Amino acid sequence: MSETQNRPRQARPPSGGSEARTAASTAATSPAPPADWATQRERSNLWVLRLMGAIAVYAGRPLARLVLHPITLYFLLANGPARRASRAYLARALQRPAGWRDSYRHIHSFAATVLDRVYFLQDRLAQFQIDSRNVPAVEAVLAEGQGVMLLGAHVGSFEALRAGAQSVGTRAAMLMYEDNARLITATLRAIAPDVQLHTIALGRPGAMLALRRWLDGGGMAGLLADRTLPGHSGRSRTLMLPFLGQPAPFSDGPLRLAALLRQRVFFMAGLYHGGARYSLRFEPLADFRATAGPALEAEVEAALQRYVALLESICREAPYNWFNFYDFWASDAASTSATPD
């Protein structure tokens, strides 16, 4: 739901060899303490997940969807900062002033994906209509016996993407920082104790080795790359890139991780279209298998720009699917110094 990426301090990026391996090891083992706003949001989302999980299990989906309306109304009225952030974002995505009805729809879409997460985890897929785009491109990579790194955002439902991975006969793991992984895994196991939850907790010793083995075994590994957090000691940079009409901070850390592991990267999104309708999107971002030296720096930056452009396109197409309920543009703009060359 709210797995976060963090914003490392700006430093000279690694070029390869032992320096690259050292950087990868640091990124995998150095804990990244979350900012207060991130911790609060994680715990809030987990509370919602627990509530919706209980409703989903005991009431069934038709009745549970009726309960979404009072829950949505409560959050709309009670959470002023989230409501204001929603309206500010929607005004950018919709390219018009956003009102209460828009924010209600935005929060309701979020609550609906939380509810459906329970059913996806329990493999109750027959009640959903799921279409997809560019799945053959991902299948072609998997058919070679290689894994794929997926770069996503807090858009729609990752559980829909996990279901899509199962439909093509592979496994999908989520990369999270340790605190978030522990909180979210515990909650999801309470909802679906028998489900196979694949998470790789960055910040633990051996995380990089676990990720490499997962990918070498033909699995897919997903990261959500639309948030940045302070406190990391790695070597990635945060760039201010144009996003919905104003520069916003994006970290190139996930792409550098893929580059260090020599992986192919796809953009991913599991969009919610109302009712029981979802669509899975995959778009190629980068192929780091043969890129090194100065060309690597250029390819990482170009891939990050493509990622931001695709995310912007998704936000225009399905504006009520982006679930960052805070001031994304102002969150750490004052502390971000790196800009694209």
Short mmCIF file of C-alpha atoms in Angstrom, two decimals:
data_model
loop_
_atom_site.label_atom_id
_atom_site.label_comp_id
_atom_site.label_asym_id
_atom_site.label_seq_id
_atom_site.Cartn_x
_atom_site.Cartn_y
_atom_site.Cartn_z
CA MET A 1 0.00 0.00 0.00
CA SER A 2 2.43 2.57 1.16
CA GLU A 3 5.84 1.10 0.65
CA THR A 4 8.32 3.91 0.38
CA GLN A 5 11.50 4.75 -1.45
CA ASN A 6 14.00 6.94 0.31
CA ARG A 7 16.07 9.87 -0.84
CA PRO A 8 19.80 9.30 -0.31
CA ARG A 9 22.28 12.10 0.09
CA GLN A 10 23.71 13.31 -3.20
CA ALA A 11 27.04 11.77 -4.05
CA ARG A 12 29.07 10.67 -7.01
CA PRO A 13 27.42 7.55 -8.45
CA PRO A 14 29.28 4.27 -8.81
CA SER A 15 30.57 3.25 -12.21
CA GLY A 16 30.99 -0.49 -11.72
CA GLY A 17 33.36 -3.16 -10.46
CA SER A 18 34.19 -3.33 -6.75
CA GLU A 19 32.94 0.24 -6.20
CA ALA A 20 29.54 -0.75 -7.56
CA ARG A 21 29.44 -3.86 -5.38
CA THR A 22 30.32 -1.78 -2.32
CA ALA A 23 27.54 0.68 -3.12
CA ALA A 24 25.06 -2.15 -3.61
CA SER A 25 26.03 -3.69 -0.29
CA THR A 26 25.64 -0.34 1.48
CA ALA A 27 22.21 0.19 -0.06
CA ALA A 28 21.10 -3.26 0.99
CA THR A 29 22.35 -3.19 4.58
CA SER A 30 22.13 0.42 5.77
CA PRO A 31 18.82 1.04 7.54
CA ALA A 32 16.87 4.03 6.32
CA PRO A 33 14.90 5.58 9.19
CA PRO A 34 11.59 6.82 7.83
CA ALA A 35 10.50 10.41 8.22
CA ASP A 36 7.71 11.13 10.71
CA TRP A 37 5.16 11.83 7.98
CA ALA A 38 5.94 8.51 6.31
CA THR A 39 5.63 6.52 9.53
CA GLN A 40 2.32 8.17 10.39
CA ARG A 41 0.93 7.45 6.93
CA GLU A 42 2.03 3.82 7.04
CA ARG A 43 0.31 3.23 10.36
CA SER A 44 -2.82 5.04 9.17
CA ASN A 45 -3.00 2.92 6.03
CA LEU A 46 -2.48 -0.26 8.05
CA TRP A 47 -5.39 0.70 10.30
CA VAL A 48 -7.57 1.12 7.21
CA LEU A 49 -6.36 -2.22 5.86
CA ARG A 50 -7.22 -4.03 9.09
CA LEU A 51 -10.69 -2.46 9.17
CA MET A 52 -11.41 -3.25 5.52
CA GLY A 53 -10.03 -6.76 5.94
CA ALA A 54 -12.48 -7.52 8.73
CA ILE A 55 -15.39 -6.08 6.73
CA ALA A 56 -14.37 -7.98 3.59
CA VAL A 57 -14.07 -11.33 5.36
CA TYR A 58 -17.29 -11.14 7.37
CA ALA A 59 -19.58 -9.16 5.05
CA GLY A 60 -18.56 -10.16 1.51
CA ARG A 61 -17.67 -7.79 -1.30
CA PRO A 62 -21.14 -6.41 -2.25
CA LEU A 63 -21.96 -5.37 1.31
CA ALA A 64 -18.39 -4.29 2.04
CA ARG A 65 -18.48 -1.91 -0.93
CA LEU A 66 -21.51 -0.19 0.62
CA VAL A 67 -19.49 0.40 3.79
CA LEU A 68 -16.86 2.22 1.70
CA HIS A 69 -19.12 5.27 1.45
CA PRO A 70 -19.28 6.18 5.17
CA ILE A 71 -15.57 5.37 5.51
CA THR A 72 -14.77 7.65 2.58
CA LEU A 73 -16.94 10.43 3.99
CA TYR A 74 -15.27 10.14 7.39
CA PHE A 75 -11.77 10.48 5.94
CA LEU A 76 -12.86 13.31 3.68
CA LEU A 77 -14.20 15.29 6.65
CA ALA A 78 -11.68 14.28 9.30
CA ASN A 79 -8.37 14.41 7.42
CA GLY A 80 -7.94 18.01 6.30
CA PRO A 81 -4.31 17.72 5.10
CA ALA A 82 -5.12 14.66 2.96
CA ARG A 83 -8.22 16.36 1.56
CA ARG A 84 -6.29 19.50 0.64
CA ALA A 85 -3.45 17.46 -0.89
CA SER A 86 -5.99 15.47 -2.91
CA ARG A 87 -7.60 18.60 -4.32
CA ALA A 88 -4.24 20.18 -5.12
CA TYR A 89 -3.06 17.05 -6.96
CA LEU A 90 -6.36 16.56 -8.79
CA ALA A 91 -6.31 20.16 -9.98
CA ARG A 92 -3.00 19.37 -11.69
CA ALA A 93 -4.08 16.00 -13.08
CA LEU A 94 -7.55 17.14 -14.23
CA GLN A 95 -6.27 20.54 -15.40
CA ARG A 96 -9.19 22.27 -13.72
CA PRO A 97 -10.17 23.22 -10.17
CA ALA A 98 -10.99 20.14 -8.10
CA GLY A 99 -13.92 20.13 -5.69
CA TRP A 100 -15.25 18.01 -2.85
CA ARG A 101 -16.84 15.54 -5.25
CA ASP A 102 -13.46 14.96 -6.91
CA SER A 103 -11.74 14.35 -3.58
CA TYR A 104 -14.55 12.03 -2.50
CA ARG A 105 -14.07 9.97 -5.65
CA HIS A 106 -10.30 9.97 -5.10
CA ILE A 107 -10.53 8.69 -1.52
CA HIS A 108 -13.26 6.21 -2.46
CA SER A 109 -11.03 4.75 -5.17
CA PHE A 110 -8.27 4.32 -2.61
CA ALA A 111 -10.63 2.59 -0.17
CA ALA A 112 -11.94 0.32 -2.94
CA THR A 113 -8.44 -0.88 -3.83
CA VAL A 114 -7.74 -1.52 -0.13
CA LEU A 115 -10.88 -3.65 0.08
CA ASP A 116 -10.06 -5.57 -3.10
CA ARG A 117 -6.57 -6.21 -1.84
CA VAL A 118 -8.09 -8.69 0.60
CA TYR A 119 -9.72 -10.69 -2.21
CA PHE A 120 -6.61 -10.61 -4.39
CA LEU A 121 -4.56 -11.97 -1.50
CA GLN A 122 -7.09 -14.77 -1.01
CA ASP A 123 -6.93 -15.63 -4.74
CA ARG A 124 -10.63 -14.84 -5.21
CA LEU A 125 -10.04 -13.55 -8.73
CA ALA A 126 -13.16 -14.79 -10.48
CA GLN A 127 -15.14 -11.75 -9.37
CA PHE A 128 -12.77 -9.32 -11.13
CA GLN A 129 -12.36 -8.25 -14.74
CA ILE A 130 -8.64 -7.75 -15.39
CA ASP A 131 -7.19 -6.76 -18.73
CA SER A 132 -3.58 -6.07 -19.52
CA ARG A 133 -1.22 -4.25 -21.84
CA ASN A 134 2.27 -5.36 -22.92
CA VAL A 135 2.20 -8.58 -20.93
CA PRO A 136 3.76 -10.49 -23.90
CA ALA A 137 6.83 -8.23 -23.66
CA VAL A 138 7.30 -9.23 -20.02
CA GLU A 139 6.56 -12.89 -20.80
CA ALA A 140 9.25 -12.87 -23.48
CA VAL A 141 11.86 -11.85 -20.89
CA LEU A 142 10.64 -14.44 -18.40
CA ALA A 143 10.69 -17.12 -21.10
CA GLU A 144 14.46 -16.62 -21.31
CA GLY A 145 14.70 -17.73 -17.69
CA GLN A 146 15.54 -14.25 -16.48
CA GLY A 147 13.78 -12.10 -13.91
CA VAL A 148 12.37 -8.62 -14.40
CA MET A 149 12.51 -5.54 -12.21
CA LEU A 150 9.28 -3.55 -12.17
CA LEU A 151 9.24 0.13 -11.28
CA GLY A 152 5.85 1.34 -10.09
CA ALA A 153 4.22 4.07 -8.06
CA HIS A 154 1.51 4.46 -5.45
CA VAL A 155 -1.00 3.96 -8.25
CA GLY A 156 -3.93 1.56 -8.19
CA SER A 157 -3.23 -1.88 -6.73
CA PHE A 158 0.00 -3.83 -6.45
CA GLU A 159 -2.03 -6.90 -5.49
CA ALA A 160 -3.67 -6.79 -8.92
CA LEU A 161 -0.16 -6.86 -10.37
CA ARG A 162 0.73 -9.79 -8.13
CA ALA A 163 -2.33 -11.62 -9.46
CA GLY A 164 -1.21 -10.82 -12.98
CA ALA A 165 2.21 -12.29 -12.27
CA GLN A 166 0.59 -15.52 -11.15
CA SER A 167 -1.45 -15.58 -14.37
CA VAL A 168 1.75 -15.65 -16.45
CA GLY A 169 3.24 -18.38 -14.28
CA THR A 170 5.79 -16.47 -12.28
CA ARG A 171 6.20 -14.91 -8.85
CA ALA A 172 6.21 -11.25 -7.87
CA ALA A 173 8.06 -9.91 -4.84
CA MET A 174 7.83 -6.42 -3.40
CA LEU A 175 10.95 -4.57 -2.31
CA MET A 176 10.35 -2.47 0.82
CA TYR A 177 12.38 -0.91 3.56
CA GLU A 178 12.52 -3.04 6.68
CA ASP A 179 10.11 -1.15 8.96
CA ASN A 180 7.42 -0.96 6.29
CA ALA A 181 7.94 -4.60 5.29
CA ARG A 182 7.48 -5.78 8.86
CA LEU A 183 4.32 -3.73 9.47
CA ILE A 184 2.63 -4.51 6.17
CA THR A 185 3.53 -8.21 6.08
CA ALA A 186 2.13 -8.73 9.58
CA THR A 187 -1.14 -7.08 8.61
CA LEU A 188 -1.53 -8.94 5.32
CA ARG A 189 -0.84 -12.25 7.00
CA ALA A 190 -3.61 -11.49 9.49
CA ILE A 191 -5.99 -11.10 6.53
CA ALA A 192 -4.72 -14.04 4.44
CA PRO A 193 -2.60 -16.32 6.67
CA ASP A 194 -2.15 -18.99 3.99
CA VAL A 195 -1.05 -16.69 1.17
CA GLN A 196 2.53 -16.77 -0.10
CA LEU A 197 3.72 -13.20 0.55
CA HIS A 198 7.00 -12.49 -1.17
CA THR A 199 8.77 -9.42 0.21
CA ILE A 200 12.46 -8.52 0.24
CA ALA A 201 13.27 -6.13 3.06
CA LEU A 202 15.95 -3.64 2.07
CA GLY A 203 17.99 -2.68 5.08
CA ARG A 204 18.69 -6.24 6.19
CA PRO A 205 22.02 -8.02 5.68
CA GLY A 206 21.79 -10.27 2.68
CA ALA A 207 19.01 -8.30 0.99
CA MET A 208 21.01 -7.78 -2.19
CA LEU A 209 21.88 -11.48 -2.40
CA ALA A 210 18.23 -12.43 -1.84
CA LEU A 211 17.15 -10.07 -4.61
CA ARG A 212 19.76 -11.41 -7.02
CA ARG A 213 18.70 -15.00 -6.34
CA TRP A 214 15.03 -14.08 -6.81
CA LEU A 215 15.71 -12.49 -10.18
CA ASP A 216 18.06 -15.26 -11.30
CA GLY A 217 15.25 -17.69 -10.51
CA GLY A 218 12.96 -15.94 -12.99
CA GLY A 219 10.91 -13.89 -10.51
CA MET A 220 9.64 -10.35 -10.83
CA ALA A 221 10.62 -7.75 -8.22
CA GLY A 222 8.66 -4.52 -7.85
CA LEU A 223 9.62 -1.19 -6.31
CA LEU A 224 7.48 1.90 -5.82
CA ALA A 225 9.62 4.84 -6.89
CA ASP A 226 7.42 7.90 -6.48
CA ARG A 227 8.43 8.82 -2.92
CA THR A 228 11.71 10.01 -1.47
CA LEU A 229 12.85 9.89 2.13
CA PRO A 230 15.86 11.43 3.88
CA GLY A 231 18.44 9.51 5.81
CA HIS A 232 20.03 7.05 3.37
CA SER A 233 23.80 6.87 2.96
CA GLY A 234 23.89 5.38 -0.52
CA ARG A 235 25.09 6.91 -3.76
CA SER A 236 21.91 7.66 -5.69
CA ARG A 237 20.64 11.13 -6.49
CA THR A 238 17.33 12.92 -6.29
CA LEU A 239 16.46 14.91 -9.39
CA MET A 240 13.86 17.64 -9.74
CA LEU A 241 11.92 16.64 -12.85
CA PRO A 242 8.84 18.20 -14.48
CA PHE A 243 5.71 16.43 -13.23
CA LEU A 244 2.15 17.64 -13.80
CA GLY A 245 3.27 21.19 -14.45
CA GLN A 246 5.90 21.67 -11.71
CA PRO A 247 9.27 20.12 -10.85
CA ALA A 248 9.06 17.37 -8.23
CA PRO A 249 11.72 15.20 -6.52
CA PHE A 250 12.39 11.71 -7.87
CA SER A 251 15.20 9.42 -6.75
CA ASP A 252 17.21 7.44 -9.28
CA GLY A 253 18.06 4.84 -6.60
CA PRO A 254 15.73 2.09 -7.90
CA LEU A 255 17.22 2.41 -11.38
CA ARG A 256 20.76 2.34 -10.04
CA LEU A 257 19.86 -0.84 -8.18
CA ALA A 258 18.64 -2.38 -11.43
CA ALA A 259 21.81 -1.21 -13.19
CA LEU A 260 24.04 -2.78 -10.55
CA LEU A 261 22.20 -6.07 -11.02
CA ARG A 262 22.30 -5.78 -14.85
CA GLN A 263 18.52 -6.12 -15.14
CA ARG A 264 15.80 -5.16 -17.58
CA VAL A 265 13.26 -2.76 -16.11
CA PHE A 266 9.58 -2.23 -16.88
CA PHE A 267 7.20 0.43 -15.65
CA MET A 268 4.20 -1.17 -13.93
CA ALA A 269 0.73 -0.05 -12.86
CA GLY A 270 -2.41 -1.90 -11.77
CA LEU A 271 -5.16 0.63 -12.50
CA TYR A 272 -8.59 0.54 -10.87
CA HIS A 273 -11.47 1.52 -13.16
CA GLY A 274 -14.40 1.22 -10.78
CA GLY A 275 -16.61 -1.72 -9.87
CA ALA A 276 -14.60 -4.90 -10.40
CA ARG A 277 -12.51 -3.64 -13.31
CA TYR A 278 -8.70 -3.43 -13.28
CA SER A 279 -6.07 -3.11 -15.97
CA LEU A 280 -2.39 -4.04 -15.79
CA ARG A 281 0.14 -1.86 -17.59
CA PHE A 282 3.72 -2.72 -18.42
CA GLU A 283 6.04 -0.43 -20.39
CA PRO A 284 9.77 -0.99 -21.04
CA LEU A 285 12.01 1.49 -19.21
CA ALA A 286 15.60 0.30 -19.50
CA ASP A 287 17.87 -2.64 -20.28
CA PHE A 288 21.02 -2.49 -18.17
CA ARG A 289 22.49 -5.85 -19.18
CA ALA A 290 25.24 -4.37 -21.33
CA THR A 291 25.40 -0.73 -20.17
CA ALA A 292 28.48 0.47 -18.26
CA GLY A 293 30.77 3.44 -17.76
CA PRO A 294 29.65 6.92 -18.79
CA ALA A 295 26.79 5.48 -20.84
CA LEU A 296 25.31 4.06 -17.64
CA GLU A 297 24.87 7.52 -16.12
CA ALA A 298 23.07 8.77 -19.20
CA GLU A 299 20.84 5.70 -19.39
CA VAL A 300 19.87 5.91 -15.70
CA GLU A 301 18.86 9.55 -16.07
CA ALA A 302 17.01 8.89 -19.33
CA ALA A 303 15.15 5.96 -17.75
CA LEU A 304 14.12 8.11 -14.77
CA GLN A 305 12.79 10.75 -17.15
CA ARG A 306 10.81 8.07 -19.00
CA TYR A 307 9.46 6.80 -15.68
CA VAL A 308 8.24 10.27 -14.68
CA ALA A 309 6.69 10.83 -18.12
CA LEU A 310 4.83 7.51 -17.91
CA LEU A 311 3.64 8.27 -14.38
CA GLU A 312 2.38 11.66 -15.52
CA SER A 313 0.54 10.01 -18.43
CA ILE A 314 -1.11 7.54 -16.04
CA CYS A 315 -2.16 10.36 -13.71
CA ARG A 316 -3.78 12.18 -16.64
CA GLU A 317 -5.53 9.05 -17.86
CA ALA A 318 -6.67 7.71 -14.48
CA PRO A 319 -6.32 10.65 -12.06
CA TYR A 320 -8.19 9.04 -9.16
CA ASN A 321 -5.65 6.18 -9.00
CA TRP A 322 -2.65 8.04 -7.56
CA PHE A 323 -2.67 7.58 -3.78
CA ASN A 324 -0.10 10.01 -2.41
CA PHE A 325 -2.27 12.02 -0.03
CA TYR A 326 0.29 14.66 0.87
CA ASP A 327 1.88 17.67 -0.83
CA PHE A 328 4.09 15.73 -3.19
CA TRP A 329 5.74 18.78 -4.75
CA ALA A 330 6.55 20.62 -1.50
CA SER A 331 7.33 17.57 0.67
CA ASP A 332 11.10 17.91 0.45
CA ALA A 333 11.73 20.41 -2.32
CA ALA A 334 13.55 22.69 0.12
CA SER A 335 16.07 19.96 0.95
CA THR A 336 16.60 18.67 -2.57
CA SER A 337 19.63 20.12 -4.29
CA ALA A 338 20.35 17.78 -7.20
CA THR A 339 18.96 18.74 -10.58
CA PRO A 340 19.34 17.15 -14.01
CA ASP A 341 22.43 18.18 -15.93
#
